[in-house]
Amino acid sequence: MLSASDLAGRLAQDAEAVCRHYLSAGHRAGNYWLVGDVANNKGRSLYVHLAGPRAGRWTDAATGQFGDLLDLVRETCGLVDFRDVAEEARHFLSLPQPEPVSDLRGDVSDACPVERPATERARRLFRMTQPLAGTLADIYLRERGILRASTHAALRFHPSCYYRDLVTGRTSTYPALVAAVTDDAGAITGVHRSWLDPDGVGEAKVDDPRRALGGLLGNGVRFRYPVTDPVPVLAAGEGIETMLSLSHVMPGMPMVAALTANHLAGFHFPPGCRRIYIAADADAAGRHGIEGLSRRAQAHGILPLVLSPELGDFNDDLRWSGPDRLTASLKAQLTPEDAVAFLTA
């Protein structure tokens, strides 16, 4: 049986063919394959080396994701178990299936990216989750001062979510907080996974404990967000915990976490939106997201207003300063009518 590194090496021998099959929305530019992201959206953010010693290695400059072609198969197909990833790679390479076949799924074509688009792959993973209340993910968020996370339908728990180290190729499973990424109509287009330490001491001790899968552009993880009514006022930001912290003291305000600065800049405004509060992130990428979303809001006749934390971020404000201090800080930044309508007493 070929190891993970052997399979990745075989795929790298014909990297362009792999890209044409799994990333058909992209194109070749010199010795690179360019595409928008692992969900096969158009763009240039993700690039794959097609030749040389790094053939098969890829990086998404927007999200920070990277890996080899075996990782690419996993992400584009939305596969959870490494056995399924290896099976899909063998299917592409026309290699014989290893024995015993009872260890593998009976229908190889079920993993085919043509038959399972990005949205369905994300929905498949979300269907494997369970309610958040009382789980390790709920405890993790409560320790960060977020006490009502289980009331949000977008948040779920996976007790044993597949994780693969992108450097060593080693596979393992960890419990995970799983968040649904949805569009304006409430349809799931992607998921975000935060892997947790099984001993309940924070995030899993891995290099990148947070990863997204599926269609993010224009979409986000939504909290208290109606899908049938106009949304005249909302708050938007990058991180899930940032927006949950704001929701803790403004439970009635619709909120969305776009997950990255680039995706925040490209968020799709809901119908009827008049004001959008943008949760600040102090790093350079965060400023880029704020500026991009502000420009687009103004172009749509929407008033953008930036909310700034007193400490490092809004979760720090909630945890270390407390909800009363956070409420007072936000009261000075909201319009008077929004302060009355949305801030808790």
Tab-separated table of C-alpha atoms in Angstrom:
chain	number	residue	atom	x	y	z
A	1	MET	CA	0.000	0.000	0.000
A	2	LEU	CA	1.353	3.436	-0.927
A	3	SER	CA	1.967	5.845	1.960
A	4	ALA	CA	0.599	9.389	2.054
A	5	SER	CA	3.928	10.803	0.866
A	6	ASP	CA	4.070	8.231	-1.954
A	7	LEU	CA	0.583	9.170	-3.128
A	8	ALA	CA	1.419	12.876	-2.956
A	9	GLY	CA	4.572	12.208	-4.975
A	10	ARG	CA	2.660	10.291	-7.646
A	11	LEU	CA	0.163	13.136	-7.955
A	12	ALA	CA	2.972	15.701	-8.202
A	13	GLN	CA	4.441	13.876	-11.206
A	14	ASP	CA	1.503	15.179	-13.232
A	15	ALA	CA	0.526	18.226	-11.205
A	16	GLU	CA	-1.094	20.043	-14.110
A	17	ALA	CA	-3.467	17.144	-14.804
A	18	VAL	CA	-4.457	17.119	-11.127
A	19	CYS	CA	-5.139	20.857	-11.251
A	20	ARG	CA	-7.157	20.610	-14.467
A	21	HIS	CA	-9.326	17.931	-12.870
A	22	TYR	CA	-9.867	19.339	-9.358
A	23	LEU	CA	-9.346	23.078	-10.012
A	24	SER	CA	-10.908	23.403	-13.446
A	25	ALA	CA	-11.840	27.067	-12.895
A	26	GLY	CA	-8.142	28.001	-12.890
A	27	HIS	CA	-5.501	28.315	-15.600
A	28	ARG	CA	-1.807	27.806	-16.158
A	29	ALA	CA	0.530	30.822	-15.901
A	30	GLY	CA	4.142	29.845	-16.501
A	31	ASN	CA	5.049	27.151	-13.987
A	32	TYR	CA	2.014	27.806	-11.795
A	33	TRP	CA	-1.682	26.926	-11.775
A	34	LEU	CA	-3.770	29.871	-10.565
A	35	VAL	CA	-7.287	29.687	-9.135
A	36	GLY	CA	-9.395	31.492	-6.539
A	37	ASP	CA	-9.469	28.893	-3.736
A	38	VAL	CA	-9.827	25.193	-2.910
A	39	ALA	CA	-13.569	25.475	-3.648
A	40	ASN	CA	-12.598	25.975	-7.334
A	41	ASN	CA	-13.793	29.563	-7.547
A	42	LYS	CA	-12.279	31.822	-10.182
A	43	GLY	CA	-9.401	34.055	-9.097
A	44	ARG	CA	-5.639	34.096	-8.524
A	45	SER	CA	-5.238	33.732	-4.764
A	46	LEU	CA	-4.317	30.039	-4.771
A	47	TYR	CA	-1.243	28.957	-6.746
A	48	VAL	CA	0.144	25.475	-7.361
A	49	HIS	CA	3.753	24.772	-8.378
A	50	LEU	CA	3.707	22.688	-11.549
A	51	ALA	CA	7.437	22.065	-12.008
A	52	GLY	CA	10.718	21.889	-10.138
A	53	PRO	CA	11.449	20.581	-6.641
A	54	ARG	CA	8.234	22.115	-5.265
A	55	ALA	CA	5.959	20.594	-7.899
A	56	GLY	CA	2.579	19.860	-6.357
A	57	ARG	CA	2.984	22.259	-3.434
A	58	TRP	CA	0.284	24.934	-3.186
A	59	THR	CA	-0.529	28.025	-1.151
A	60	ASP	CA	-3.641	30.170	-0.828
A	61	ALA	CA	-2.330	33.678	-0.219
A	62	ALA	CA	-5.735	34.867	1.039
A	63	THR	CA	-6.368	32.226	3.709
A	64	GLY	CA	-2.851	31.029	4.515
A	65	GLN	CA	-3.725	27.433	3.630
A	66	PHE	CA	-0.974	25.360	2.023
A	67	GLY	CA	-0.011	21.773	1.405
A	68	ASP	CA	0.615	19.117	-1.222
A	69	LEU	CA	-1.710	17.662	-3.835
A	70	LEU	CA	-3.079	15.093	-1.414
A	71	ASP	CA	-4.242	17.995	0.769
A	72	LEU	CA	-5.713	19.581	-2.346
A	73	VAL	CA	-7.737	16.430	-3.067
A	74	ARG	CA	-8.959	16.417	0.538
A	75	GLU	CA	-10.027	20.070	0.483
A	76	THR	CA	-11.635	20.101	-2.966
A	77	CYS	CA	-13.557	16.885	-2.324
A	78	GLY	CA	-14.513	17.801	1.248
A	79	LEU	CA	-13.339	14.446	2.578
A	80	VAL	CA	-13.061	13.771	6.301
A	81	ASP	CA	-11.297	10.392	6.682
A	82	PHE	CA	-7.825	9.872	5.269
A	83	ARG	CA	-8.888	6.492	3.857
A	84	ASP	CA	-11.342	8.382	1.650
A	85	VAL	CA	-8.637	10.848	0.569
A	86	ALA	CA	-6.280	8.014	-0.362
A	87	GLU	CA	-9.073	6.206	-2.204
A	88	GLU	CA	-9.898	9.307	-4.254
A	89	ALA	CA	-6.192	9.798	-5.102
A	90	ARG	CA	-5.868	6.163	-6.208
A	91	HIS	CA	-9.016	6.528	-8.263
A	92	PHE	CA	-7.543	9.552	-10.053
A	93	LEU	CA	-4.205	7.780	-10.583
A	94	SER	CA	-5.986	4.563	-11.706
A	95	LEU	CA	-4.127	2.588	-9.050
A	96	PRO	CA	-5.525	-0.717	-7.732
A	97	GLN	CA	-7.445	-0.472	-4.475
A	98	PRO	CA	-5.664	-1.945	-1.412
A	99	GLU	CA	-6.981	-4.980	0.467
A	100	PRO	CA	-9.123	-5.518	2.388
A	101	VAL	CA	-11.741	-3.649	0.397
A	102	SER	CA	-14.094	-3.800	3.378
A	103	ASP	CA	-12.019	-1.011	4.944
A	104	LEU	CA	-13.010	1.340	2.139
A	105	ARG	CA	-16.283	2.805	0.929
A	106	GLY	CA	-18.010	0.726	-1.693
A	107	ASP	CA	-18.724	3.582	-4.113
A	108	VAL	CA	-15.489	5.274	-5.176
A	109	SER	CA	-17.328	7.711	-7.430
A	110	ASP	CA	-19.087	9.172	-4.392
A	111	ALA	CA	-15.960	11.263	-3.721
A	112	CYS	CA	-15.770	12.605	-7.265
A	113	PRO	CA	-15.585	16.425	-7.238
A	114	VAL	CA	-17.833	16.607	-10.298
A	115	GLU	CA	-20.638	14.776	-8.485
A	116	ARG	CA	-20.114	16.511	-5.148
A	117	PRO	CA	-19.762	20.286	-5.558
A	118	ALA	CA	-18.251	22.419	-2.817
A	119	THR	CA	-21.582	23.316	-1.242
A	120	GLU	CA	-22.639	19.681	-0.939
A	121	ARG	CA	-19.264	18.665	0.520
A	122	ALA	CA	-19.644	21.322	3.202
A	123	ARG	CA	-23.206	20.236	3.945
A	124	ARG	CA	-22.070	16.636	4.209
A	125	LEU	CA	-19.563	17.521	6.925
A	126	PHE	CA	-22.085	19.696	8.781
A	127	ARG	CA	-24.600	16.830	8.747
A	128	MET	CA	-22.053	14.749	10.648
A	129	THR	CA	-22.073	17.168	13.604
A	130	GLN	CA	-24.188	17.260	16.752
A	131	PRO	CA	-25.795	20.056	18.817
A	132	LEU	CA	-23.349	22.284	20.663
A	133	ALA	CA	-24.927	22.412	24.122
A	134	GLY	CA	-22.883	20.652	26.813
A	135	THR	CA	-20.103	19.583	24.441
A	136	LEU	CA	-16.382	20.296	24.641
A	137	ALA	CA	-16.870	23.101	22.101
A	138	ASP	CA	-19.533	24.707	24.290
A	139	ILE	CA	-17.192	24.486	27.285
A	140	TYR	CA	-14.350	25.985	25.226
A	141	LEU	CA	-16.490	29.002	24.301
A	142	ARG	CA	-17.816	29.419	27.846
A	143	GLU	CA	-14.244	29.606	29.115
A	144	ARG	CA	-13.823	32.523	26.708
A	145	GLY	CA	-16.791	34.335	28.220
A	146	ILE	CA	-19.257	33.317	25.481
A	147	LEU	CA	-22.120	31.802	27.458
A	148	ARG	CA	-24.954	31.500	24.938
A	149	ALA	CA	-23.165	29.951	21.966
A	150	SER	CA	-25.455	26.921	21.944
A	151	THR	CA	-28.402	29.149	21.006
A	152	HIS	CA	-26.850	29.816	17.596
A	153	ALA	CA	-27.883	27.280	14.954
A	154	ALA	CA	-24.720	27.969	12.930
A	155	LEU	CA	-22.517	26.356	15.601
A	156	ARG	CA	-22.212	22.592	16.034
A	157	PHE	CA	-19.807	20.014	17.489
A	158	HIS	CA	-17.912	17.166	15.848
A	159	PRO	CA	-16.443	14.710	18.379
A	160	SER	CA	-13.789	13.284	16.037
A	161	CYS	CA	-13.059	15.566	13.093
A	162	TYR	CA	-10.349	14.542	10.636
A	163	TYR	CA	-7.113	16.591	10.710
A	164	ARG	CA	-4.024	16.184	8.542
A	165	ASP	CA	-0.698	17.852	9.235
A	166	LEU	CA	0.169	19.695	6.027
A	167	VAL	CA	3.919	19.312	6.561
A	168	THR	CA	4.339	15.721	7.737
A	169	GLY	CA	1.221	14.225	6.169
A	170	ARG	CA	0.362	12.580	9.494
A	171	THR	CA	-3.377	12.132	10.041
A	172	SER	CA	-5.342	12.257	13.292
A	173	THR	CA	-8.731	13.243	14.662
A	174	TYR	CA	-9.717	15.843	17.257
A	175	PRO	CA	-12.980	17.202	18.606
A	176	ALA	CA	-13.951	20.367	16.744
A	177	LEU	CA	-16.201	23.382	16.823
A	178	VAL	CA	-17.842	23.439	13.385
A	179	ALA	CA	-19.529	26.583	12.059
A	180	ALA	CA	-21.801	26.754	9.027
A	181	VAL	CA	-20.965	29.354	6.376
A	182	THR	CA	-24.193	30.450	4.667
A	183	ASP	CA	-25.394	32.779	1.943
A	184	ASP	CA	-28.168	35.407	2.206
A	185	ALA	CA	-30.831	32.736	1.733
A	186	GLY	CA	-29.471	30.658	4.604
A	187	ALA	CA	-28.050	27.887	2.393
A	188	ILE	CA	-24.789	26.314	3.592
A	189	THR	CA	-21.898	27.095	1.246
A	190	GLY	CA	-18.992	26.115	3.504
A	191	VAL	CA	-17.871	25.251	7.004
A	192	HIS	CA	-15.203	26.446	9.413
A	193	ARG	CA	-13.487	24.013	11.762
A	194	SER	CA	-11.718	24.860	15.049
A	195	TRP	CA	-9.968	21.760	16.391
A	196	LEU	CA	-9.917	21.440	20.192
A	197	ASP	CA	-7.696	19.736	22.737
A	198	PRO	CA	-9.442	16.517	23.844
A	199	ASP	CA	-8.378	17.296	27.434
A	200	GLY	CA	-10.361	20.525	27.368
A	201	VAL	CA	-7.453	22.963	27.583
A	202	GLY	CA	-8.129	25.173	24.559
A	203	GLU	CA	-7.318	24.561	20.915
A	204	ALA	CA	-5.723	21.335	19.710
A	205	LYS	CA	-1.926	21.413	19.806
A	206	VAL	CA	-1.477	21.460	16.034
A	207	ASP	CA	0.142	23.971	13.688
A	208	ASP	CA	-3.098	25.331	12.215
A	209	PRO	CA	-6.087	24.503	14.441
A	210	ARG	CA	-8.526	26.535	12.305
A	211	ARG	CA	-9.407	25.839	8.687
A	212	ALA	CA	-12.265	26.688	6.353
A	213	LEU	CA	-13.770	24.536	3.621
A	214	GLY	CA	-16.121	25.490	0.792
A	215	GLY	CA	-17.465	28.732	-0.641
A	216	LEU	CA	-16.587	31.687	1.594
A	217	LEU	CA	-16.610	34.659	-0.784
A	218	GLY	CA	-19.559	36.930	-0.087
A	219	ASN	CA	-20.825	34.615	2.647
A	220	GLY	CA	-20.189	34.117	6.356
A	221	VAL	CA	-21.073	32.506	9.673
A	222	ARG	CA	-24.291	34.270	10.718
A	223	PHE	CA	-25.735	34.912	14.167
A	224	ARG	CA	-29.305	36.169	14.799
A	225	TYR	CA	-29.517	36.835	11.088
A	226	PRO	CA	-32.983	36.659	9.458
A	227	VAL	CA	-33.091	35.183	5.960
A	228	THR	CA	-36.552	36.382	4.963
A	229	ASP	CA	-36.704	39.946	6.332
A	230	PRO	CA	-34.624	43.015	5.437
A	231	VAL	CA	-31.543	43.589	7.594
A	232	PRO	CA	-31.230	47.370	8.000
A	233	VAL	CA	-28.433	47.184	10.605
A	234	LEU	CA	-25.789	44.524	11.114
A	235	ALA	CA	-22.279	43.968	12.439
A	236	ALA	CA	-19.559	42.181	10.466
A	237	GLY	CA	-16.026	41.081	11.286
A	238	GLU	CA	-13.463	38.365	10.689
A	239	GLY	CA	-13.429	35.988	13.642
A	240	ILE	CA	-16.193	33.796	15.038
A	241	GLU	CA	-15.226	34.503	18.654
A	242	THR	CA	-15.011	38.238	17.954
A	243	MET	CA	-18.574	38.336	16.665
A	244	LEU	CA	-19.878	36.009	19.386
A	245	SER	CA	-18.381	38.373	21.969
A	246	LEU	CA	-20.248	41.309	20.436
A	247	SER	CA	-23.413	39.224	20.237
A	248	HIS	CA	-23.106	38.506	23.961
A	249	VAL	CA	-23.896	42.155	24.762
A	250	MET	CA	-25.910	42.922	21.601
A	251	PRO	CA	-27.996	39.731	21.296
A	252	GLY	CA	-30.569	41.293	18.986
A	253	MET	CA	-28.206	42.661	16.360
A	254	PRO	CA	-27.657	40.488	13.253
A	255	MET	CA	-23.979	39.547	12.977
A	256	VAL	CA	-21.705	37.807	10.515
A	257	ALA	CA	-18.156	36.434	10.743
A	258	ALA	CA	-16.503	36.454	7.318
A	259	LEU	CA	-13.479	34.443	8.627
A	260	THR	CA	-10.679	36.320	6.776
A	261	ALA	CA	-9.901	39.937	5.938
A	262	ASN	CA	-10.241	39.325	2.197
A	263	HIS	CA	-13.612	37.666	2.622
A	264	LEU	CA	-14.748	40.460	4.934
A	265	ALA	CA	-13.914	42.987	2.208
A	266	GLY	CA	-16.043	40.987	-0.246
A	267	PHE	CA	-19.053	40.291	1.977
A	268	HIS	CA	-22.430	40.562	0.196
A	269	PHE	CA	-24.689	43.170	1.781
A	270	PRO	CA	-28.214	42.026	2.681
A	271	PRO	CA	-31.272	43.694	1.142
A	272	GLY	CA	-32.388	46.861	2.899
A	273	CYS	CA	-29.076	47.411	4.708
A	274	ARG	CA	-28.595	51.029	5.856
A	275	ARG	CA	-25.746	50.730	8.397
A	276	ILE	CA	-22.985	48.202	8.880
A	277	TYR	CA	-20.771	48.094	11.965
A	278	ILE	CA	-17.346	46.642	11.165
A	279	ALA	CA	-15.487	44.984	14.047
A	280	ALA	CA	-11.906	46.212	13.945
A	281	ASP	CA	-8.900	43.928	13.696
A	282	ALA	CA	-5.629	45.725	14.343
A	283	ASP	CA	-3.288	43.880	11.980
A	284	ALA	CA	-2.539	44.928	8.388
A	285	ALA	CA	-4.844	42.312	6.869
A	286	GLY	CA	-7.621	43.419	9.193
A	287	ARG	CA	-7.246	47.037	8.132
A	288	HIS	CA	-7.404	45.906	4.503
A	289	GLY	CA	-10.697	44.121	5.185
A	290	ILE	CA	-12.183	47.133	6.960
A	291	GLU	CA	-11.145	49.542	4.212
A	292	GLY	CA	-12.400	47.264	1.436
A	293	LEU	CA	-15.784	46.669	3.060
A	294	SER	CA	-16.150	50.379	3.905
A	295	ARG	CA	-15.540	51.425	0.294
A	296	ARG	CA	-18.050	48.908	-1.018
A	297	ALA	CA	-20.621	49.927	1.609
A	298	GLN	CA	-20.359	53.576	0.653
A	299	ALA	CA	-20.713	52.675	-3.015
A	300	HIS	CA	-23.987	50.902	-2.124
A	301	GLY	CA	-25.292	53.857	-0.116
A	302	ILE	CA	-24.654	52.065	3.205
A	303	LEU	CA	-23.085	53.864	6.167
A	304	PRO	CA	-19.994	51.968	7.452
A	305	LEU	CA	-19.079	52.489	11.127
A	306	VAL	CA	-16.017	50.886	12.735
A	307	LEU	CA	-16.197	49.345	16.218
A	308	SER	CA	-12.844	49.304	18.039
A	309	PRO	CA	-11.974	47.148	21.071
A	310	GLU	CA	-10.208	48.595	24.103
A	311	LEU	CA	-7.832	45.630	24.389
A	312	GLY	CA	-6.489	43.276	21.716
A	313	ASP	CA	-9.901	42.218	20.408
A	314	PHE	CA	-13.521	42.088	21.506
A	315	ASN	CA	-13.125	38.680	23.118
A	316	ASP	CA	-10.329	40.114	25.271
A	317	ASP	CA	-12.678	42.972	26.191
A	318	LEU	CA	-15.418	40.517	27.176
A	319	ARG	CA	-13.133	38.187	29.139
A	320	TRP	CA	-10.884	40.643	30.941
A	321	SER	CA	-12.958	43.836	31.182
A	322	GLY	CA	-16.356	42.160	31.513
A	323	PRO	CA	-19.682	42.624	29.711
A	324	ASP	CA	-20.556	45.865	31.517
A	325	ARG	CA	-17.354	47.603	30.428
A	326	LEU	CA	-17.758	46.230	26.887
A	327	THR	CA	-21.346	47.516	26.803
A	328	ALA	CA	-20.226	50.981	27.905
A	329	SER	CA	-17.490	51.043	25.278
A	330	LEU	CA	-19.895	50.063	22.513
A	331	LYS	CA	-22.528	52.568	23.655
A	332	ALA	CA	-20.109	55.363	22.812
A	333	GLN	CA	-19.539	53.921	19.328
A	334	LEU	CA	-23.079	53.046	18.218
A	335	THR	CA	-25.610	55.543	16.934
A	336	PRO	CA	-27.988	56.561	19.735
A	337	GLU	CA	-30.918	54.670	18.190
A	338	ASP	CA	-28.861	51.489	17.799
A	339	ALA	CA	-27.554	51.740	21.352
A	340	VAL	CA	-31.158	51.820	22.607
A	341	ALA	CA	-32.302	49.057	20.273
A	342	PHE	CA	-29.467	46.554	20.647
A	343	LEU	CA	-27.397	47.009	23.808
A	344	THR	CA	-28.374	44.991	26.851
A	345	ALA	CA	-29.148	46.955	29.986
